[in-house]
Coordinates of N, CA and C in Angstrom, one line a residue:
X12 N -20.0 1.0 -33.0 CA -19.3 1.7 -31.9 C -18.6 0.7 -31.0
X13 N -17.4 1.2 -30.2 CA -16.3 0.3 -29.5 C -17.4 -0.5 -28.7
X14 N -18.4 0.3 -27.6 CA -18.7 -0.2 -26.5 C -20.5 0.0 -26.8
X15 N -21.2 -0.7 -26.0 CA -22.8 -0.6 -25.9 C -23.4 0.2 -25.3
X16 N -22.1 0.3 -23.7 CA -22.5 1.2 -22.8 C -22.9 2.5 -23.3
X17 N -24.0 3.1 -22.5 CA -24.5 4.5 -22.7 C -23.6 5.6 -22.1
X18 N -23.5 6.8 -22.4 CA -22.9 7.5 -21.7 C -23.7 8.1 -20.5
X19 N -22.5 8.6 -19.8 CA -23.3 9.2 -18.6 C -23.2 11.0 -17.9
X20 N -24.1 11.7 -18.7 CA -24.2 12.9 -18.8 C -23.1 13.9 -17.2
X21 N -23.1 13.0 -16.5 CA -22.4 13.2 -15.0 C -21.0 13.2 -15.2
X22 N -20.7 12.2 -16.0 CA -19.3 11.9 -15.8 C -18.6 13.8 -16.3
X23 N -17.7 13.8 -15.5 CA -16.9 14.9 -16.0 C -16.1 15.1 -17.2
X24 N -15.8 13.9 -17.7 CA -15.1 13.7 -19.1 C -16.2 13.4 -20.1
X25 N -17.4 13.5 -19.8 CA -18.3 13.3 -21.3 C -18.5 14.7 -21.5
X26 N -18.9 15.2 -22.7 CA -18.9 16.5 -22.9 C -20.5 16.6 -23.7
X27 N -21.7 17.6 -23.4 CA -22.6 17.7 -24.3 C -22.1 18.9 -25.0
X28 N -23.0 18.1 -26.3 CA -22.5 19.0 -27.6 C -24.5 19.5 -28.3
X29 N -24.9 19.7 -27.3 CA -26.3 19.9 -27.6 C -26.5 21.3 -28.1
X30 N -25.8 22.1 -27.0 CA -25.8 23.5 -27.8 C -25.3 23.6 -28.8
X31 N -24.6 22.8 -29.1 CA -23.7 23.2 -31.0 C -24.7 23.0 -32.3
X32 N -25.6 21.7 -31.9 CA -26.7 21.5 -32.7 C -25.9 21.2 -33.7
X33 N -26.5 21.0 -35.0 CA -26.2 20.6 -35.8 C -25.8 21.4 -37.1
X34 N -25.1 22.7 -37.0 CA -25.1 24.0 -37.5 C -23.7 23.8 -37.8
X35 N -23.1 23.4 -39.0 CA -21.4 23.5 -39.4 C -20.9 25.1 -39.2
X36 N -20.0 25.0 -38.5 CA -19.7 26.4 -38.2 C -20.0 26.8 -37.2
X37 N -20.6 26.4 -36.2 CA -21.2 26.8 -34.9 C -19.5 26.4 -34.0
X38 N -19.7 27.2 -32.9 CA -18.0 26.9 -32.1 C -18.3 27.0 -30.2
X39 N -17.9 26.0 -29.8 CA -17.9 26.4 -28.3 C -16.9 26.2 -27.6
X40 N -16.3 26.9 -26.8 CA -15.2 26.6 -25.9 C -15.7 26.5 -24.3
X41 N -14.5 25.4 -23.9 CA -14.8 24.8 -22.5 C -13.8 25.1 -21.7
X42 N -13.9 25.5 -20.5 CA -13.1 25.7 -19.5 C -13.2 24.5 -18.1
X43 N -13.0 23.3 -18.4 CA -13.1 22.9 -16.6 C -11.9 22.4 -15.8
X44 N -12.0 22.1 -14.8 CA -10.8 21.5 -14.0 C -11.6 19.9 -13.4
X45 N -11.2 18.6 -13.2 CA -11.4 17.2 -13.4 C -11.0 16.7 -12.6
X46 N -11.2 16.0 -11.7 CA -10.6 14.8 -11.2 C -9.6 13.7 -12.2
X47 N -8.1 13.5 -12.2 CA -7.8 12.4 -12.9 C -8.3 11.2 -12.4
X48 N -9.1 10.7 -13.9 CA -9.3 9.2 -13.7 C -8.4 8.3 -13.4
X49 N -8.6 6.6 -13.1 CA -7.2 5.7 -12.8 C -6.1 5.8 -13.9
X50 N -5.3 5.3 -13.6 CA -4.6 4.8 -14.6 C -4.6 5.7 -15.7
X51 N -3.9 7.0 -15.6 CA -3.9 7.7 -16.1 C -2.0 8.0 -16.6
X52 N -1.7 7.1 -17.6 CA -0.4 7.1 -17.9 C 0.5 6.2 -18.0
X53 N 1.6 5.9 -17.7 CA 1.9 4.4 -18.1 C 2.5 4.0 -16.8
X54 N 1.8 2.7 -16.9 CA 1.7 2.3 -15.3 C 3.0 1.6 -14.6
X55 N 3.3 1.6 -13.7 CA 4.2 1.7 -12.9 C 5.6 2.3 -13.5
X56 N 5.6 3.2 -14.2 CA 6.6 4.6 -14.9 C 6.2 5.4 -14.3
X57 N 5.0 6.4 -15.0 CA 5.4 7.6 -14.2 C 3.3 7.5 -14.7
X58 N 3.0 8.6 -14.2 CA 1.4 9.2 -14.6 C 0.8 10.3 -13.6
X59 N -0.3 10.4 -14.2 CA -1.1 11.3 -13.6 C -1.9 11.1 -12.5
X60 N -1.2 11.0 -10.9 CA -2.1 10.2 -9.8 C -3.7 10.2 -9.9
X61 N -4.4 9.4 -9.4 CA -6.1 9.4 -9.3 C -6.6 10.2 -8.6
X62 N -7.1 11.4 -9.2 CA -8.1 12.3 -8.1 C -7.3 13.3 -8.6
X63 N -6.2 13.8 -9.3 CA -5.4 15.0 -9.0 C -5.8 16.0 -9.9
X64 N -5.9 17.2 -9.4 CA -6.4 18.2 -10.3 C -6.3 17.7 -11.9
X65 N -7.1 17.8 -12.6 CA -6.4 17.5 -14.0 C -7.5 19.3 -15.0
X66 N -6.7 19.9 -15.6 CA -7.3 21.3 -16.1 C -7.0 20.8 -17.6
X67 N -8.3 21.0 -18.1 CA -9.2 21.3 -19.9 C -9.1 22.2 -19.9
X68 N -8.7 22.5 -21.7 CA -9.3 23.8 -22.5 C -9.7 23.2 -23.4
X69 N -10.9 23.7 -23.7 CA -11.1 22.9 -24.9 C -12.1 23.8 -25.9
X70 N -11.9 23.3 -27.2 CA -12.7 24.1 -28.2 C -13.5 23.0 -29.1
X71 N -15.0 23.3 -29.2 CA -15.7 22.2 -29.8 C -16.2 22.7 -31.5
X72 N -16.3 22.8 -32.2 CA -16.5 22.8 -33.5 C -17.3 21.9 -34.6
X73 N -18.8 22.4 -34.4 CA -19.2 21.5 -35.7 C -19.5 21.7 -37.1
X74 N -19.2 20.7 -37.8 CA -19.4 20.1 -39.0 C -19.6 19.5 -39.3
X75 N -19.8 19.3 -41.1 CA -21.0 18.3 -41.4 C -21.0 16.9 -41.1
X76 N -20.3 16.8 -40.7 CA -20.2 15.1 -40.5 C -20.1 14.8 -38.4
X77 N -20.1 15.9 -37.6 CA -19.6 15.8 -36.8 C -19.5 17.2 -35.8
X78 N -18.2 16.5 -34.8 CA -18.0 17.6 -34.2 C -16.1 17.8 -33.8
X79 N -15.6 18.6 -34.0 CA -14.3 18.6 -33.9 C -14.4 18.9 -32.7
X80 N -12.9 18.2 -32.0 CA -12.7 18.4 -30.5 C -11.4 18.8 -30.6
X81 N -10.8 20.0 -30.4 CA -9.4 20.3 -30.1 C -9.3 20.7 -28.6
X82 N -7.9 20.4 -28.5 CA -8.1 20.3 -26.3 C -6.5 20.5 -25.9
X83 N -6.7 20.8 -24.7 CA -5.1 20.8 -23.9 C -5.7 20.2 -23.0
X84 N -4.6 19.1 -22.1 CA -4.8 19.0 -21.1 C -3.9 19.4 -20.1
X85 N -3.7 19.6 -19.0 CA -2.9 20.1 -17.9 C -3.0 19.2 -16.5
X86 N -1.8 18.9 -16.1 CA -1.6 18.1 -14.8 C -0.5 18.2 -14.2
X87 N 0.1 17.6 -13.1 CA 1.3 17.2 -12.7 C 1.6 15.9 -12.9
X88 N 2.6 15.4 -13.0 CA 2.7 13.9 -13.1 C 3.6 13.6 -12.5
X89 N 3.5 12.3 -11.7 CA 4.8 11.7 -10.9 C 4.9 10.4 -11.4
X90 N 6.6 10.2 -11.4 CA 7.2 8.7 -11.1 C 8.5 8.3 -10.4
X91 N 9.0 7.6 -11.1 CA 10.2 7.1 -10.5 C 11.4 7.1 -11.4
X92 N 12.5 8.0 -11.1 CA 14.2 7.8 -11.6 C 14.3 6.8 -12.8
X93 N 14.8 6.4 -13.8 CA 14.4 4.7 -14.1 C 16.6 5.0 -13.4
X94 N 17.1 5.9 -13.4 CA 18.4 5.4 -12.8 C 18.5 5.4 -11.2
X95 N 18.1 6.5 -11.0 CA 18.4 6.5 -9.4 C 17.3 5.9 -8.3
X96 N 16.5 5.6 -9.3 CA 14.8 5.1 -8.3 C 14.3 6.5 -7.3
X97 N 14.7 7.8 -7.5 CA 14.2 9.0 -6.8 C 13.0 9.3 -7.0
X98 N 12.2 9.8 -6.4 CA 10.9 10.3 -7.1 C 10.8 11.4 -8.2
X99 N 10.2 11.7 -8.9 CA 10.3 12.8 -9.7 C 9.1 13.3 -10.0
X100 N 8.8 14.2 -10.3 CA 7.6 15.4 -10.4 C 7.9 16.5 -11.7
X101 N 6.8 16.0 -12.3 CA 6.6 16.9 -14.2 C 5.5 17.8 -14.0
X102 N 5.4 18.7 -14.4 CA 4.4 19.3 -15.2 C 4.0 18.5 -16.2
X103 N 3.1 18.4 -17.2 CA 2.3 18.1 -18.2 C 1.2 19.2 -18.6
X104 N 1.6 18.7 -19.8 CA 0.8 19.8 -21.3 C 0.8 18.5 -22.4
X105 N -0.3 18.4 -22.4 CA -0.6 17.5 -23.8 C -2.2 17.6 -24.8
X106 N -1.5 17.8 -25.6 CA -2.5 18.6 -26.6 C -3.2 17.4 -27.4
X107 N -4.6 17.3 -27.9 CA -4.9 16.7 -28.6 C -6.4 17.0 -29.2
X108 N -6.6 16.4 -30.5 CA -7.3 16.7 -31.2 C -8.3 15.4 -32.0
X109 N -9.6 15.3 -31.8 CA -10.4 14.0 -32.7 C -11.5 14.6 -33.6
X110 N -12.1 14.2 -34.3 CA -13.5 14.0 -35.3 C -14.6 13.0 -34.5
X111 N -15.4 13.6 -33.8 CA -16.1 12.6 -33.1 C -17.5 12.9 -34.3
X112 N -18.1 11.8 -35.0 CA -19.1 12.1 -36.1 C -20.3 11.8 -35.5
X113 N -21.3 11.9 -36.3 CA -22.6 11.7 -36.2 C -22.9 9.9 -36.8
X114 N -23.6 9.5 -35.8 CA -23.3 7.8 -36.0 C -24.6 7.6 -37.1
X115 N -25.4 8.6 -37.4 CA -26.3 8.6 -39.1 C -25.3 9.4 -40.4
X116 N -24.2 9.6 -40.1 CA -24.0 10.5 -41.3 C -22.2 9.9 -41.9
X117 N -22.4 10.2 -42.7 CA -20.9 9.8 -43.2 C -19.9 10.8 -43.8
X118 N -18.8 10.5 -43.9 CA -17.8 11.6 -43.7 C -17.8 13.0 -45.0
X119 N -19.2 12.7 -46.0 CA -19.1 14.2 -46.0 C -20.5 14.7 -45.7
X120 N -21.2 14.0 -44.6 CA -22.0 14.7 -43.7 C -23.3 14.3 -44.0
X121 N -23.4 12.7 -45.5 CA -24.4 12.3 -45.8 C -25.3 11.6 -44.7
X122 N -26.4 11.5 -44.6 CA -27.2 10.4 -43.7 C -27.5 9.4 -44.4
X123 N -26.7 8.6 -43.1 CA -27.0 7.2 -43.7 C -27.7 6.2 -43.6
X124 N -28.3 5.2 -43.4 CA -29.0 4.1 -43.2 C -28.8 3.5 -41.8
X125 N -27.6 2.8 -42.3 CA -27.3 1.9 -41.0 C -25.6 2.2 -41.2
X126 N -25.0 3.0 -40.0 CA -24.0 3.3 -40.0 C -23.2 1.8 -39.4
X127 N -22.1 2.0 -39.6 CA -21.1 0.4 -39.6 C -20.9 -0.6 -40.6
X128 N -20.8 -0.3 -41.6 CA -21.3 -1.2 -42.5 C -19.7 -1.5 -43.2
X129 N -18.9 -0.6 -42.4 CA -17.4 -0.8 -42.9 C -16.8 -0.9 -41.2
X130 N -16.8 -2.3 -41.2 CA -16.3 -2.4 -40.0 C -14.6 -1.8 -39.0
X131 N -13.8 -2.1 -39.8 CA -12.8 -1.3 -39.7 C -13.0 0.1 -39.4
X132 N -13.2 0.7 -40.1 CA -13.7 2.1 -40.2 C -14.2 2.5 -39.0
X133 N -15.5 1.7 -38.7 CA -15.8 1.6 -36.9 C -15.0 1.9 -36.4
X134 N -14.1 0.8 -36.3 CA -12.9 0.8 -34.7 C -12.6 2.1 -34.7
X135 N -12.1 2.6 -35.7 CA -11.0 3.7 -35.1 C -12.0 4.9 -35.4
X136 N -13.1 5.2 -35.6 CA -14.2 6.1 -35.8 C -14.8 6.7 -34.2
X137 N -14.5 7.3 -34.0 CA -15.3 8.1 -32.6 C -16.3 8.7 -32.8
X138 N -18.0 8.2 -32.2 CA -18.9 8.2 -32.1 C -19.7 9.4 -31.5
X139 N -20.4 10.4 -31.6 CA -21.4 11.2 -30.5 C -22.6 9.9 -30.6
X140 N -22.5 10.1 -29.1 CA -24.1 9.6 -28.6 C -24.8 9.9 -28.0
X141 N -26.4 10.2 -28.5 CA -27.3 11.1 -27.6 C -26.9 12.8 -27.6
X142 N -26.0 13.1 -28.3 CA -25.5 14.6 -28.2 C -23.9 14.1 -27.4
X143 N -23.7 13.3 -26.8 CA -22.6 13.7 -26.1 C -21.4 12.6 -26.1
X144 N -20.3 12.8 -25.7 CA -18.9 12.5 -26.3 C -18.5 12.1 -25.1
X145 N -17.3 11.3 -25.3 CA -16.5 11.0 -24.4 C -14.9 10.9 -24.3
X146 N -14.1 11.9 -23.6 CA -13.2 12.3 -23.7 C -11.7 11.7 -22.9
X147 N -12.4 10.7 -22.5 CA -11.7 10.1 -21.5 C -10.4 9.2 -22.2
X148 N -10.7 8.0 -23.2 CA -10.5 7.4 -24.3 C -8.7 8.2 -24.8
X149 N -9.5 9.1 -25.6 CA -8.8 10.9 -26.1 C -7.8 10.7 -25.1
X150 N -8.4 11.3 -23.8 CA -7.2 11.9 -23.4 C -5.9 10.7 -22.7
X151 N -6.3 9.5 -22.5 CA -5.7 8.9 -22.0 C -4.6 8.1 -23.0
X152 N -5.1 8.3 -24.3 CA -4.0 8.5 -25.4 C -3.1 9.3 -25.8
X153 N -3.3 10.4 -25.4 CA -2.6 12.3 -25.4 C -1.7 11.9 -24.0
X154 N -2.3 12.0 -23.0 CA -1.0 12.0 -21.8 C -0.2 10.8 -21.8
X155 N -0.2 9.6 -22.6 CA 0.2 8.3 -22.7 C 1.9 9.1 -23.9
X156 N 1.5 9.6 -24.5 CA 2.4 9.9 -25.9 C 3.1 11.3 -24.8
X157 N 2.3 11.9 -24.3 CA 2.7 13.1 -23.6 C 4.3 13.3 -22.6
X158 N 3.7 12.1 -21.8 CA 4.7 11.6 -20.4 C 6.3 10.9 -21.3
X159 N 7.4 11.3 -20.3 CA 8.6 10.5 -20.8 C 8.7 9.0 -20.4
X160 N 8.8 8.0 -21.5 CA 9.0 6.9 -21.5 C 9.9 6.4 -19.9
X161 N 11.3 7.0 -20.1 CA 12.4 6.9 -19.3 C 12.6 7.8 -18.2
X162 N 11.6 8.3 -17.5 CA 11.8 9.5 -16.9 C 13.1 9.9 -15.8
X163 N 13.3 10.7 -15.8 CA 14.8 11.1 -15.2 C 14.6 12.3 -14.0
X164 N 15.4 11.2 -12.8 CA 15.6 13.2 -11.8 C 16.0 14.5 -11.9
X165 N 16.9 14.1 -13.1 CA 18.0 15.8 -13.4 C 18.3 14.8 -14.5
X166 N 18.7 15.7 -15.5 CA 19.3 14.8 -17.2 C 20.8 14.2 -17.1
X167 N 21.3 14.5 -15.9 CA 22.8 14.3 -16.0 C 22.8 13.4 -14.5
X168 N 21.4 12.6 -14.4 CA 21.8 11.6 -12.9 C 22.8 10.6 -13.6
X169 N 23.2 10.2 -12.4 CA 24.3 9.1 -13.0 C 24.2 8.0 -12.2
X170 N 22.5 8.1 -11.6 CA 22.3 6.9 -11.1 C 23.1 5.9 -10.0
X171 N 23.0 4.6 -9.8 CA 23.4 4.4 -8.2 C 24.5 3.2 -8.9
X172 N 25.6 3.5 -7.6 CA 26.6 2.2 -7.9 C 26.2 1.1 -7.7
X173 N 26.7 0.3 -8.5 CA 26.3 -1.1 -8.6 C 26.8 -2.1 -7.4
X174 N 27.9 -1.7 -7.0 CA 28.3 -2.6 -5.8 C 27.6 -2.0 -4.1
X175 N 27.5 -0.8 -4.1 CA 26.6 -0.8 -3.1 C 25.3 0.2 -2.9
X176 N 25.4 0.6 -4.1 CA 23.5 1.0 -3.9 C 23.7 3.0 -4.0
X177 N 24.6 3.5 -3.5 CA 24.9 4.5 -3.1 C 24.6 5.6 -4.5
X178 N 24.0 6.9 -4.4 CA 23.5 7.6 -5.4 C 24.7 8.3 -5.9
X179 N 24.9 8.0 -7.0 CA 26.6 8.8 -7.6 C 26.1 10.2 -8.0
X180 N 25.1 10.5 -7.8 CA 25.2 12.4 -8.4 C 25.4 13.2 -6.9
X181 N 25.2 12.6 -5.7 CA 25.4 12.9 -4.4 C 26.8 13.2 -3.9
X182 N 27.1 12.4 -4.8 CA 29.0 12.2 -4.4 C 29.6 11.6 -5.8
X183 N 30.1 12.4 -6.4 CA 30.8 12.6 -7.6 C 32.2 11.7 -7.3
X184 N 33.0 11.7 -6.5 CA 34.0 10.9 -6.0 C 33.9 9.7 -5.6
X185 N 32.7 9.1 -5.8 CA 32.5 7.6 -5.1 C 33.1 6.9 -5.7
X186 N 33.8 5.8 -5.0 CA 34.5 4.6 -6.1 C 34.6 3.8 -4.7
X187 N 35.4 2.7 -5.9 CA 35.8 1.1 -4.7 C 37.1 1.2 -5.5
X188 N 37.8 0.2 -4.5 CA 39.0 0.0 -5.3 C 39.0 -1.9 -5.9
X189 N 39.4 -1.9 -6.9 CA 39.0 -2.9 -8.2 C 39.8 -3.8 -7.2
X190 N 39.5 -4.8 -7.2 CA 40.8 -6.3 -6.9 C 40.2 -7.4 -8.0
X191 N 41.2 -7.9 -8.5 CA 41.2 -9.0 -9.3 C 40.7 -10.1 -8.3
X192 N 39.7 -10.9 -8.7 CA 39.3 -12.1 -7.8 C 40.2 -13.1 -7.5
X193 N 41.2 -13.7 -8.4 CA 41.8 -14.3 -8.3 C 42.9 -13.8 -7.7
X194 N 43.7 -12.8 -7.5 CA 44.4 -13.0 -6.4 C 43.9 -12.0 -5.0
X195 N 42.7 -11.9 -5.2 CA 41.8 -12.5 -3.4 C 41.7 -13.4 -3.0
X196 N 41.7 -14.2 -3.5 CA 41.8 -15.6 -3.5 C 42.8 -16.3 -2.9
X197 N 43.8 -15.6 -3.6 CA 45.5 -15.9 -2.8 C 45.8 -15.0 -1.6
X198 N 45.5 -14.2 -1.2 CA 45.3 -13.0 -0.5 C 44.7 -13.8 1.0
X199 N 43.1 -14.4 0.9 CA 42.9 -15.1 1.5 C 43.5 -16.5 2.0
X200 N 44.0 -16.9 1.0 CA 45.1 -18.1 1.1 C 46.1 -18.1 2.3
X201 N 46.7 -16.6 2.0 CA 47.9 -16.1 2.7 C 47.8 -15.8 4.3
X202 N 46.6 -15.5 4.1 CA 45.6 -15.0 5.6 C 45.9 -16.3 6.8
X203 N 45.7 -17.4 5.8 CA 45.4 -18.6 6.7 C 47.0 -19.2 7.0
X204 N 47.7 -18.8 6.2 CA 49.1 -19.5 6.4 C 49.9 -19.3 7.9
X205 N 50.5 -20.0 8.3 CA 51.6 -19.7 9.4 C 52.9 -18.8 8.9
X206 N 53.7 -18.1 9.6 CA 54.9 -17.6 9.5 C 55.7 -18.3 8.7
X207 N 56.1 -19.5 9.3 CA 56.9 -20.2 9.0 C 56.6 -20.7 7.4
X208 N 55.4 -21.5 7.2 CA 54.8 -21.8 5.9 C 55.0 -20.7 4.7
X209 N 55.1 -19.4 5.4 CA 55.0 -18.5 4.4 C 56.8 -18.1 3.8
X210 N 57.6 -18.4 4.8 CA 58.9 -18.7 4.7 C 59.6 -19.5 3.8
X211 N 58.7 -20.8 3.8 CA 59.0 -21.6 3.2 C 58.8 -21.5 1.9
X212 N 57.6 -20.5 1.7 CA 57.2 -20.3 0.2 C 58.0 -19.2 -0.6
X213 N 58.4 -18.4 0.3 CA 58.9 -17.5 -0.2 C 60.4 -17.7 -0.1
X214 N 60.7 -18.9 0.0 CA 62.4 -19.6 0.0 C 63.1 -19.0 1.2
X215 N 63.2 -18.2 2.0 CA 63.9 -17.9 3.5 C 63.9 -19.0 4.4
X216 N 64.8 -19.0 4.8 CA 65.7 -19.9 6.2 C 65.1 -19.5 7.6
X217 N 64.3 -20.6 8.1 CA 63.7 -19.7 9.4 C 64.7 -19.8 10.1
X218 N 64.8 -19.0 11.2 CA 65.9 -18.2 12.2 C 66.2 -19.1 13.0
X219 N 65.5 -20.4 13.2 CA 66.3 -21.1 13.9 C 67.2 -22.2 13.5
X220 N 67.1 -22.4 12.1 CA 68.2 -22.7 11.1 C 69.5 -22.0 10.7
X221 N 69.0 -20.3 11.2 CA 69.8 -19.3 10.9 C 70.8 -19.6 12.1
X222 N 70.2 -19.9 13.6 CA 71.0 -19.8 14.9 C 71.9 -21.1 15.2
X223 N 71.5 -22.4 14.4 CA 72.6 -23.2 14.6 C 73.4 -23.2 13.5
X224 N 73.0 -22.6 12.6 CA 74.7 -22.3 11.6 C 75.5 -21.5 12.3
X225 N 74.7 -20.8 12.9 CA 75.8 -19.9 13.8 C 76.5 -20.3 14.6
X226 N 76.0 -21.0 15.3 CA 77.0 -22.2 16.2 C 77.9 -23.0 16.1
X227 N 77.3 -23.5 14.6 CA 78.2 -24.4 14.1 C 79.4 -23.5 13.6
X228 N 79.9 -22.8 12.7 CA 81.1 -21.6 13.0 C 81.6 -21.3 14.3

């Protein structure tokens, strides 16, 4: 088994499977509503906040080797834009399904000796202990695949301008006007120049060159 720890009949995500007994074919379905546990989702993207209603359905099923767990879970989920940085707010539905076995029996329901003896097999093998399961594991794999990677405020954000921050789905018209850096450059150049200097560059006769040719005629 992954862990040593015992389970803990309290926790809201362990499930007893005591009534199902050991009878293939026996079936029970569950109805509860849960506190979300931490870190329920992928973290700093989007998830399922701590404490927040989280709603089970669930149907239990045994056989010979075990106990089938098929399940919905239900929540809201929040994150963040990955374009606009807005908050966003999901529904969630994520379905999932495991083989939790009997840690004496093997997969066609033999009793065994000393189960583990195929270590691999272990890892990815989900265990009943003492009668009871733990669904926490499960589900935090199911809402992990469930939630969007990239999540989005509306499918068509177009996210924020890069020059000053401002949300472009707010204002469809937003722009700057483009300047080439290099002649900003000259622009500011020109800023600093005198009248005259600029005269000079641009080849014109300042006016008081203009007023003693005049005289001179």
């Amino acid at each position: 088994m992954a862990s040593n720890a015992r389970l803990d009949h309290r926790n809201p995500l362990v499930i007893d499977t005591h009534e199902l007994g050991r009878r293939p074919g026996a079936m029970q379905r569950l109805t509860r509503e849960v506190d979300a546990p931490r870190d329920l989702g992928i973290e700093g993207v989007v998830g399922v906040p701590e404490g927040a209603p989280l709603e089970l359905d669930l149907r239990l099923e045994s056989v010979m080797e075990g106990v089938l767990v098929t399940g919905t879970a239900r929540a809201s989920a929040k994150g963040e834009c990955v374009r606009c940085l807005e908050p966003v707010g999901l529904e969630l539905e994520a379905d999932f399904q495991e083989m939790f076995s009997y840690p004496d029996a093997d997969d066609r329901g033999r009793v065994i000796a000393e189960p583990g003896d195929d270590a691999e097999d272990d890892e990815d093998r989900q265990y009943i202990e003492d009668g009871l399961i733990d669904l926490e594991p499960l589900l935090r794999d199911a809402v992990v695949l469930a939630l969007p990677m990239q999540p989005v405020c509306q499918d068509d954000c177009q996210g924020l301008c890069s020059e000053c921050g401002a949300r472009l789905t707010d204002d469809p018209d937003h722009r700057h006007d483009a300047v080439d850096i290099r002649w900003a450059a000259l622009q500011g150049l020109a800023d600093t120049m005198s009248d005259g200097e600029k005269d000079e560059m641009s080849g014109d006769v300042p006016r008081s060159a203009r007023a003693d040719e005049k005289q001179e005629k």
